[in-house]
mmCIF file of C-alpha atoms and ligand atoms in Angstrom:
data_model
loop_
_atom_site.group_PDB
_atom_site.id
_atom_site.type_symbol
_atom_site.label_atom_id
_atom_site.label_comp_id
_atom_site.label_asym_id
_atom_site.label_seq_id
_atom_site.Cartn_x
_atom_site.Cartn_y
_atom_site.Cartn_z
ATOM 1 C CA MET Q 350 105.784 109.862 112.962
ATOM 2 C CA GLN Q 351 108.735 109.344 115.266
ATOM 3 C CA LEU Q 352 109.395 106.018 113.618
ATOM 4 C CA ASP Q 353 109.253 107.596 110.170
ATOM 5 C CA ASP Q 354 111.793 110.209 111.256
ATOM 6 C CA LEU Q 355 114.115 107.514 112.511
ATOM 7 C CA TYR Q 356 113.765 105.599 109.242
ATOM 8 C CA ARG Q 357 114.398 108.750 107.242
ATOM 9 C CA ARG Q 358 117.593 109.395 109.209
ATOM 10 C CA VAL Q 359 118.860 105.867 108.555
ATOM 11 C CA ILE Q 360 118.116 106.199 104.827
ATOM 12 C CA MET Q 361 119.787 109.608 104.567
ATOM 13 C CA ASP Q 362 122.834 108.310 106.432
ATOM 14 C CA HIS Q 363 123.327 105.556 103.850
ATOM 15 C CA TYR Q 364 122.661 108.042 101.040
ATOM 16 C CA LYS Q 365 125.195 110.592 102.298
ATOM 17 C CA ASN Q 366 127.759 108.092 103.572
ATOM 18 C CA PRO Q 367 127.319 105.127 101.245
ATOM 19 C CA ARG Q 368 128.929 101.868 102.267
ATOM 20 C CA ASN Q 369 130.842 99.930 99.605
ATOM 21 C CA ARG Q 370 130.634 102.618 96.952
ATOM 22 C CA GLY Q 371 133.257 102.177 94.261
ATOM 23 C CA THR Q 372 134.580 99.551 91.886
ATOM 24 C CA PHE Q 373 136.909 96.569 92.061
ATOM 25 C CA ASP Q 374 140.021 96.620 89.896
ATOM 26 C CA GLU Q 375 139.451 93.073 88.735
ATOM 27 C CA GLY Q 376 137.848 89.727 89.452
ATOM 28 C CA ALA Q 377 134.269 90.859 89.850
ATOM 29 C CA VAL Q 378 130.955 90.184 88.154
ATOM 30 C CA THR Q 379 129.383 93.451 86.997
ATOM 31 C CA ILE Q 380 125.646 94.004 86.619
ATOM 32 C CA ASN Q 381 124.235 97.244 85.249
ATOM 33 C CA LEU Q 382 120.588 97.996 85.879
ATOM 34 C CA ASN Q 383 118.474 101.096 85.670
ATOM 35 C CA ASN Q 384 115.071 102.238 86.704
ATOM 36 C CA PRO Q 385 113.874 104.560 83.933
ATOM 37 C CA THR Q 386 110.758 105.702 85.791
ATOM 38 C CA CYS Q 387 112.979 107.500 88.316
ATOM 39 C CA GLY Q 388 116.301 107.763 86.482
ATOM 40 C CA ASP Q 389 118.231 105.519 88.869
ATOM 41 C CA LYS Q 390 121.302 103.814 87.423
ATOM 42 C CA ILE Q 391 123.264 101.239 89.343
ATOM 43 C CA SER Q 392 126.344 99.256 88.525
ATOM 44 C CA LEU Q 393 126.802 96.452 91.017
ATOM 45 C CA GLN Q 394 129.974 94.427 91.319
ATOM 46 C CA LEU Q 395 130.183 91.119 93.146
ATOM 47 C CA GLN Q 396 133.405 89.442 94.106
ATOM 48 C CA MET Q 397 132.673 85.735 94.400
ATOM 49 C CA ASP Q 398 134.698 83.054 96.149
ATOM 50 C CA GLY Q 399 133.125 79.794 95.072
ATOM 51 C CA ASP Q 400 129.501 80.120 96.157
ATOM 52 C CA VAL Q 401 130.210 82.897 98.649
ATOM 53 C CA VAL Q 402 129.764 86.607 97.995
ATOM 54 C CA LYS Q 403 133.128 87.801 99.294
ATOM 55 C CA ALA Q 404 132.427 91.486 98.735
ATOM 56 C CA ALA Q 405 130.114 93.798 96.839
ATOM 57 C CA LYS Q 406 130.529 97.342 95.571
ATOM 58 C CA PHE Q 407 128.265 99.677 93.684
ATOM 59 C CA SER Q 408 128.474 102.836 91.654
ATOM 60 C CA GLY Q 409 125.946 104.889 89.794
ATOM 61 C CA GLU Q 410 123.491 107.665 90.393
ATOM 62 C CA GLY Q 411 119.945 107.925 91.574
ATOM 63 C CA CYS Q 412 117.552 108.984 94.286
ATOM 64 C CA SER Q 413 118.137 108.562 98.003
ATOM 65 C CA ILE Q 414 115.977 105.416 98.127
ATOM 66 C CA SER Q 415 117.837 103.595 95.349
ATOM 67 C CA LEU Q 416 121.318 104.503 96.555
ATOM 68 C CA SER Q 417 120.672 103.895 100.259
ATOM 69 C CA SER Q 418 119.164 100.526 99.384
ATOM 70 C CA ALA Q 419 122.303 99.666 97.378
ATOM 71 C CA SER Q 420 124.480 100.715 100.295
ATOM 72 C CA MET Q 421 122.513 98.507 102.696
ATOM 73 C CA MET Q 422 122.360 95.539 100.327
ATOM 74 C CA THR Q 423 126.109 95.526 99.611
ATOM 75 C CA GLU Q 424 126.756 95.644 103.344
ATOM 76 C CA ALA Q 425 124.291 92.873 104.233
ATOM 77 C CA VAL Q 426 125.326 90.452 101.499
ATOM 78 C CA LYS Q 427 129.033 90.315 102.394
ATOM 79 C CA GLY Q 428 130.124 86.814 103.343
ATOM 80 C CA LYS Q 429 126.779 85.238 102.416
ATOM 81 C CA THR Q 430 126.460 82.127 100.313
ATOM 82 C CA ILE Q 431 124.455 82.316 97.086
ATOM 83 C CA GLU Q 432 121.585 80.554 98.847
ATOM 84 C CA GLU Q 433 121.668 82.962 101.806
ATOM 85 C CA ALA Q 434 121.906 85.972 99.503
ATOM 86 C CA LEU Q 435 118.845 84.838 97.531
ATOM 87 C CA GLU Q 436 116.943 84.297 100.779
ATOM 88 C CA LEU Q 437 117.931 87.823 101.805
ATOM 89 C CA ALA Q 438 116.646 89.177 98.477
ATOM 90 C CA ASP Q 439 113.391 87.231 98.949
ATOM 91 C CA ARG Q 440 113.000 88.713 102.411
ATOM 92 C CA PHE Q 441 113.512 92.175 100.939
ATOM 93 C CA SER Q 442 110.754 91.485 98.397
ATOM 94 C CA GLY Q 443 108.558 90.574 101.358
ATOM 95 C CA LEU Q 444 109.410 93.870 103.040
ATOM 96 C CA MET Q 445 108.293 95.695 99.890
ATOM 97 C CA LYS Q 446 104.990 93.821 100.026
ATOM 98 C CA GLY Q 447 104.428 95.042 103.562
ATOM 99 C CA GLU Q 448 105.297 91.766 105.256
ATOM 100 C CA ALA Q 449 106.673 91.941 108.780
ATOM 101 C CA VAL Q 450 110.163 90.594 108.135
ATOM 102 C CA GLU Q 451 113.332 91.204 110.097
ATOM 103 C CA PHE Q 452 116.914 91.749 109.037
ATOM 104 C CA GLU Q 453 119.182 90.595 111.818
ATOM 105 C CA GLU Q 454 122.138 90.951 109.424
ATOM 106 C CA LEU Q 455 121.554 94.675 109.121
ATOM 107 C CA GLU Q 456 118.601 96.259 110.880
ATOM 108 C CA ASP Q 457 119.061 99.432 108.801
ATOM 109 C CA ILE Q 458 117.309 97.623 105.939
ATOM 110 C CA GLU Q 459 114.064 97.730 107.913
ATOM 111 C CA ALA Q 460 114.141 101.528 107.482
ATOM 112 C CA LEU Q 461 113.027 100.948 103.876
ATOM 113 C CA SER Q 462 109.802 99.272 105.023
ATOM 114 C CA GLY Q 463 107.899 102.561 104.635
ATOM 115 C CA VAL Q 464 108.579 102.492 100.888
ATOM 116 C CA ASN Q 465 105.867 99.857 100.364
ATOM 117 C CA LYS Q 466 103.285 102.632 100.844
ATOM 118 C CA PHE Q 467 104.655 104.385 97.749
ATOM 119 C CA PRO Q 468 104.355 101.977 94.814
ATOM 120 C CA ALA Q 469 106.325 104.257 92.472
ATOM 121 C CA ARG Q 470 109.334 104.086 94.804
ATOM 122 C CA ILE Q 471 109.390 100.312 95.201
ATOM 123 C CA LYS Q 472 111.331 100.024 91.941
ATOM 124 C CA CYS Q 473 113.910 102.403 93.383
ATOM 125 C CA ALA Q 474 114.343 100.283 96.502
ATOM 126 C CA THR Q 475 114.469 96.941 94.683
ATOM 127 C CA LEU Q 476 116.902 98.014 91.921
ATOM 128 C CA ALA Q 477 120.076 96.976 93.763
ATOM 129 C CA TRP Q 478 118.442 93.743 94.942
ATOM 130 C CA ASN Q 479 117.422 92.856 91.391
ATOM 131 C CA ALA Q 480 121.023 93.451 90.348
ATOM 132 C CA LEU Q 481 122.139 91.121 93.144
ATOM 133 C CA ARG Q 482 119.802 88.375 91.918
ATOM 134 C CA LYS Q 483 121.042 88.812 88.358
ATOM 135 C CA GLY Q 484 124.673 88.674 89.423
ATOM 136 C CA ILE Q 485 124.179 85.567 91.541
ATOM 137 C CA GLU Q 486 122.221 83.765 88.867
ATOM 138 C CA HIS Q 487 125.060 84.567 86.514
ATOM 139 C CA GLU Q 488 127.387 82.712 88.902
ATOM 140 C CA ALA Q 489 125.154 79.806 89.832
HETATM 141 ZN ZN1 ZN F 1260 114.604 106.303 92.465
#
């Protein structure tokens, strides 16, 4: 229970104080995705420099799981190459399957591990990561 409380605090912190929320004026790839089962809508923007994700921002609306996940993802992916970013997204998929994976880049992400016990919420948590994949594939 203590662990769950800690995880909940981390998630709520990202929800209430989102990192990288906003939009770039120019020079970014934009991916819009939504999760109709919950009503989450995310617009992700990636600023690429060659094969490196220079910066990421997101806007949109949704539940605490979807928006905190977007906040964490945009923070973790900064400065990563396309290959590293895809590996990160793969690791997040593993987390959603209940695999014991670690996120040295941003330990906050591990707070979402509890979501795998709630299948309906997995789509909320993976929304931003799916947008990341789409945006990167667009570039690659
Ligand atoms: Zn949701």
